[in-house]
mmCIF file with all atom_site columns, C-alpha atoms in Angstrom:
data_model
loop_
_atom_site.group_PDB
_atom_site.id
_atom_site.type_symbol
_atom_site.label_atom_id
_atom_site.label_alt_id
_atom_site.label_comp_id
_atom_site.label_asym_id
_atom_site.label_entity_id
_atom_site.label_seq_id
_atom_site.pdbx_PDB_ins_code
_atom_site.Cartn_x
_atom_site.Cartn_y
_atom_site.Cartn_z
_atom_site.occupancy
_atom_site.B_iso_or_equiv
_atom_site.pdbx_formal_charge
_atom_site.auth_seq_id
_atom_site.auth_comp_id
_atom_site.auth_asym_id
_atom_site.auth_atom_id
_atom_site.pdbx_PDB_model_num
ATOM 1  C CA . MET A 1 1  ? 33.576 -41.447 2.339   1.00 39.00 ? 974  MET A CA 1
ATOM 2  C CA . LEU A 1 2  ? 30.111 -40.773 3.720   1.00 40.00 ? 975  LEU A CA 1
ATOM 3  C CA . LEU A 1 3  ? 27.919 -38.313 1.833   1.00 41.00 ? 976  LEU A CA 1
ATOM 4  C CA . THR A 1 4  ? 25.017 -36.719 3.628   1.00 37.00 ? 977  THR A CA 1
ATOM 5  C CA . SER A 1 5  ? 22.243 -34.521 2.423   1.00 35.00 ? 978  SER A CA 1
ATOM 6  C CA . ILE A 1 6  ? 21.060 -31.598 4.499   1.00 36.00 ? 979  ILE A CA 1
ATOM 7  C CA . ASN A 1 7  ? 17.578 -30.248 3.878   1.00 39.00 ? 980  ASN A CA 1
ATOM 8  C CA . VAL A 1 8  ? 16.937 -26.786 5.230   1.00 39.00 ? 981  VAL A CA 1
ATOM 9  C CA . SER A 1 9  ? 13.276 -26.054 5.797   1.00 47.00 ? 982  SER A CA 1
ATOM 10 C CA . LYS A 1 10 ? 11.827 -22.641 5.017   1.00 49.00 ? 983  LYS A CA 1
ATOM 11 C CA . ALA A 1 11 ? 11.318 -22.070 8.733   1.00 48.00 ? 984  ALA A CA 1
ATOM 12 C CA . GLN A 1 12 ? 15.084 -22.139 9.209   1.00 57.00 ? 985  GLN A CA 1
ATOM 13 C CA . GLU A 1 13 ? 15.748 -19.560 6.490   1.00 72.00 ? 986  GLU A CA 1
ATOM 14 C CA . GLN A 1 14 ? 16.539 -16.056 7.634   1.00 92.00 ? 987  GLN A CA 1
ATOM 15 C CA . GLU A 1 15 ? 14.443 -12.938 7.331   1.00 95.00 ? 988  GLU A CA 1
ATOM 16 C CA . TYR A 1 16 ? 15.103 -10.920 4.183   1.00 95.00 ? 989  TYR A CA 1
ATOM 17 C CA . ILE A 1 17 ? 14.110 -7.569  2.665   1.00 94.00 ? 990  ILE A CA 1
ATOM 18 C CA . LEU A 1 18 ? 12.189 -6.808  -0.539  1.00 94.00 ? 991  LEU A CA 1
ATOM 19 C CA . TYR A 1 19 ? 11.587 -3.315  -1.911  1.00 93.00 ? 992  TYR A CA 1
ATOM 20 C CA . LYS A 1 20 ? 8.396  -2.262  -3.705  1.00 89.00 ? 993  LYS A CA 1
ATOM 21 C CA . ASN A 1 21 ? 7.785  0.677   -6.017  1.00 86.00 ? 994  ASN A CA 1
ATOM 22 C CA . SER A 1 22 ? 4.537  1.705   -7.715  1.00 80.00 ? 995  SER A CA 1
ATOM 23 C CA . THR A 1 23 ? 4.844  -1.063  -10.336 1.00 79.00 ? 996  THR A CA 1
ATOM 24 C CA . GLY A 1 24 ? 5.752  -3.939  -8.003  1.00 77.00 ? 997  GLY A CA 1
ATOM 25 C CA . ILE A 1 25 ? 9.008  -5.384  -6.702  1.00 74.00 ? 998  ILE A CA 1
ATOM 26 C CA . SER A 1 26 ? 11.982 -3.068  -7.131  1.00 75.00 ? 999  SER A CA 1
ATOM 27 C CA . HIS A 1 27 ? 15.564 -4.204  -7.566  1.00 71.00 ? 1000 HIS A CA 1
ATOM 28 C CA . ASN A 1 28 ? 16.915 -1.388  -5.430  1.00 73.00 ? 1001 ASN A CA 1
ATOM 29 C CA . ASN A 1 29 ? 15.751 0.924   -2.682  1.00 79.00 ? 1002 ASN A CA 1
ATOM 30 C CA . ILE A 1 30 ? 16.275 4.134   -4.670  1.00 82.00 ? 1003 ILE A CA 1
ATOM 31 C CA . ASP A 1 31 ? 12.835 4.199   -6.318  1.00 83.00 ? 1004 ASP A CA 1
ATOM 32 C CA . ALA A 1 32 ? 11.074 2.130   -3.643  1.00 89.00 ? 1005 ALA A CA 1
ATOM 33 C CA . LYS A 1 33 ? 8.005  3.398   -1.808  1.00 90.00 ? 1006 LYS A CA 1
ATOM 34 C CA . GLN A 1 34 ? 7.716  0.452   0.562   1.00 92.00 ? 1007 GLN A CA 1
ATOM 35 C CA . MET A 1 35 ? 10.026 -2.065  2.213   1.00 94.00 ? 1008 MET A CA 1
ATOM 36 C CA . MET A 1 36 ? 8.945  -5.630  3.036   1.00 95.00 ? 1009 MET A CA 1
ATOM 37 C CA . LYS A 1 37 ? 10.523 -7.629  5.852   1.00 96.00 ? 1010 LYS A CA 1
ATOM 38 C CA . VAL A 1 38 ? 9.842  -11.245 4.936   1.00 97.00 ? 1011 VAL A CA 1
ATOM 39 C CA . THR A 1 39 ? 10.097 -14.145 7.379   1.00 97.00 ? 1012 THR A CA 1
ATOM 40 C CA . PRO A 1 40 ? 9.780  -17.642 5.894   1.00 96.00 ? 1013 PRO A CA 1
ATOM 41 C CA . GLY A 1 41 ? 7.341  -19.943 7.658   1.00 93.00 ? 1014 GLY A CA 1
ATOM 42 C CA . GLU A 1 42 ? 6.681  -23.638 7.204   1.00 91.00 ? 1015 GLU A CA 1
ATOM 43 C CA . ASP A 1 43 ? 4.181  -23.260 4.331   1.00 93.00 ? 1016 ASP A CA 1
ATOM 44 C CA . TYR A 1 44 ? 4.153  -19.507 3.743   1.00 95.00 ? 1017 TYR A CA 1
ATOM 45 C CA . TYR A 1 45 ? 6.146  -16.269 3.814   1.00 97.00 ? 1018 TYR A CA 1
ATOM 46 C CA . HIS A 1 46 ? 5.042  -13.731 6.432   1.00 97.00 ? 1019 HIS A CA 1
ATOM 47 C CA . ALA A 1 47 ? 5.642  -10.136 5.366   1.00 97.00 ? 1020 ALA A CA 1
ATOM 48 C CA . LYS A 1 48 ? 5.443  -6.833  7.154   1.00 97.00 ? 1021 LYS A CA 1
ATOM 49 C CA . THR A 1 49 ? 5.438  -3.971  4.675   1.00 95.00 ? 1022 THR A CA 1
ATOM 50 C CA . TYR A 1 50 ? 6.597  -0.532  5.829   1.00 95.00 ? 1023 TYR A CA 1
ATOM 51 C CA . TYR A 1 51 ? 6.299  2.915   4.256   1.00 93.00 ? 1024 TYR A CA 1
ATOM 52 C CA . ILE A 1 52 ? 9.849  4.034   3.514   1.00 92.00 ? 1025 ILE A CA 1
ATOM 53 C CA . SER A 1 53 ? 8.958  7.703   4.017   1.00 92.00 ? 1026 SER A CA 1
ATOM 54 C CA . ASN A 1 54 ? 8.268  7.259   7.745   1.00 95.00 ? 1027 ASN A CA 1
ATOM 55 C CA . ASN A 1 55 ? 9.112  3.598   8.535   1.00 94.00 ? 1028 ASN A CA 1
ATOM 56 C CA . ARG A 1 56 ? 5.558  2.872   9.715   1.00 95.00 ? 1029 ARG A CA 1
ATOM 57 C CA . LEU A 1 57 ? 3.766  -0.416  9.149   1.00 96.00 ? 1030 LEU A CA 1
ATOM 58 C CA . ALA A 1 58 ? 1.579  -0.422  6.000   1.00 94.00 ? 1031 ALA A CA 1
ATOM 59 C CA . THR A 1 59 ? 0.404  -4.055  5.731   1.00 94.00 ? 1032 THR A CA 1
ATOM 60 C CA . GLU A 1 60 ? 0.988  -7.410  7.357   1.00 96.00 ? 1033 GLU A CA 1
ATOM 61 C CA . GLY A 1 61 ? 0.070  -10.833 6.022   1.00 96.00 ? 1034 GLY A CA 1
ATOM 62 C CA . ASN A 1 62 ? 1.146  -14.110 4.435   1.00 96.00 ? 1035 ASN A CA 1
ATOM 63 C CA . TYR A 1 63 ? 2.205  -15.022 0.912   1.00 95.00 ? 1036 TYR A CA 1
ATOM 64 C CA . LEU A 1 64 ? 2.654  -18.353 -0.841  1.00 95.00 ? 1037 LEU A CA 1
ATOM 65 C CA . ASP A 1 65 ? 5.790  -17.338 -2.761  1.00 94.00 ? 1038 ASP A CA 1
ATOM 66 C CA . ASN A 1 66 ? 9.151  -15.850 -1.797  1.00 93.00 ? 1039 ASN A CA 1
ATOM 67 C CA . PHE A 1 67 ? 8.626  -12.696 -3.918  1.00 90.00 ? 1040 PHE A CA 1
ATOM 68 C CA . CYS A 1 68 ? 5.413  -11.963 -2.011  1.00 92.00 ? 1041 CYS A CA 1
ATOM 69 C CA . ILE A 1 69 ? 3.100  -11.834 -5.018  1.00 90.00 ? 1042 ILE A CA 1
ATOM 70 C CA . GLN A 1 70 ? 0.576  -14.579 -4.178  1.00 92.00 ? 1043 GLN A CA 1
ATOM 71 C CA . ALA A 1 71 ? -1.276 -13.286 -1.124  1.00 92.00 ? 1044 ALA A CA 1
ATOM 72 C CA . ASP A 1 72 ? -2.924 -15.855 1.102   1.00 93.00 ? 1045 ASP A CA 1
ATOM 73 C CA . GLY A 1 73 ? -5.134 -15.216 4.099   1.00 92.00 ? 1046 GLY A CA 1
ATOM 74 C CA . PRO A 1 74 ? -5.966 -12.243 6.299   1.00 93.00 ? 1047 PRO A CA 1
ATOM 75 C CA . PHE A 1 75 ? -4.083 -8.973  5.830   1.00 93.00 ? 1048 PHE A CA 1
ATOM 76 C CA . LYS A 1 76 ? -3.994 -6.029  8.208   1.00 93.00 ? 1049 LYS A CA 1
ATOM 77 C CA . ASN A 1 77 ? -3.763 -2.616  6.553   1.00 93.00 ? 1050 ASN A CA 1
ATOM 78 C CA . TYR A 1 78 ? -2.610 0.665   8.095   1.00 93.00 ? 1051 TYR A CA 1
ATOM 79 C CA . ASP A 1 79 ? -2.557 4.258   6.860   1.00 91.00 ? 1052 ASP A CA 1
ATOM 80 C CA . LYS A 1 80 ? 0.642  6.329   6.600   1.00 91.00 ? 1053 LYS A CA 1
ATOM 81 C CA . ILE A 1 81 ? 0.197  7.651   10.133  1.00 90.00 ? 1054 ILE A CA 1
ATOM 82 C CA . GLY A 1 82 ? -0.017 4.128   11.538  1.00 86.00 ? 1055 GLY A CA 1
ATOM 83 C CA . TYR A 1 83 ? -3.740 3.869   12.252  1.00 88.00 ? 1056 TYR A CA 1
ATOM 84 C CA . TYR A 1 84 ? -5.287 0.462   11.712  1.00 88.00 ? 1057 TYR A CA 1
ATOM 85 C CA . LEU A 1 85 ? -7.648 0.652   8.733   1.00 89.00 ? 1058 LEU A CA 1
ATOM 86 C CA . ILE A 1 86 ? -9.059 -2.753  7.917   1.00 80.00 ? 1059 ILE A CA 1
ATOM 87 C CA . GLN A 1 87 ? -8.386 -6.456  7.824   1.00 81.00 ? 1060 GLN A CA 1
ATOM 88 C CA . CYS A 1 88 ? -9.203 -8.223  4.602   1.00 81.00 ? 1061 CYS A CA 1
ATOM 89 C CA . TYR A 1 89 ? -8.852 -11.777 3.366   1.00 80.00 ? 1062 TYR A CA 1
ATOM 90 C CA . LEU A 1 90 ? -6.804 -12.187 0.204   1.00 74.00 ? 1063 LEU A CA 1
ATOM 91 C CA . LYS A 1 91 ? -6.354 -15.294 -1.898  1.00 73.00 ? 1064 LYS A CA 1
ATOM 92 C CA . LYS A 1 92 ? -4.914 -15.188 -5.405  1.00 62.00 ? 1065 LYS A CA 1
ATOM 93 C CA . VAL A 1 93 ? -6.619 -17.709 -7.662  1.00 58.00 ? 1066 VAL A CA 1
ATOM 94 C CA . PHE A 1 94 ? -5.034 -18.791 -10.918 1.00 53.00 ? 1067 PHE A CA 1
#
C-alpha cells in the first residue's frame, strides 16, 4: 500500500465569507453590519468588506490571519455611497 501526503496551499483554498458586527467578527449574519469576502493568497488573506445595508464596498486589503484581524499593508476605504475616501497602510504590531 502506498501512502501519499497532499499539501494544499492557501492559494488553492476557496473564497469564504466572514460577517462583522460592531464588536468584531459575528457568528451569524443577523446582527452583522458588514460582510467580508476573503480570498486566501500565498502569504496573506485578501478581503473585500461590503456594507450589508447596500452591498457596496467598504474596505479592501490584506490580512495575515484567516479571521482577518491582523491587517497588513495598504487598505482602500470607501464611504457608504461607494466613494473612495483614502488609502492607508496598516500593520498590526504585537
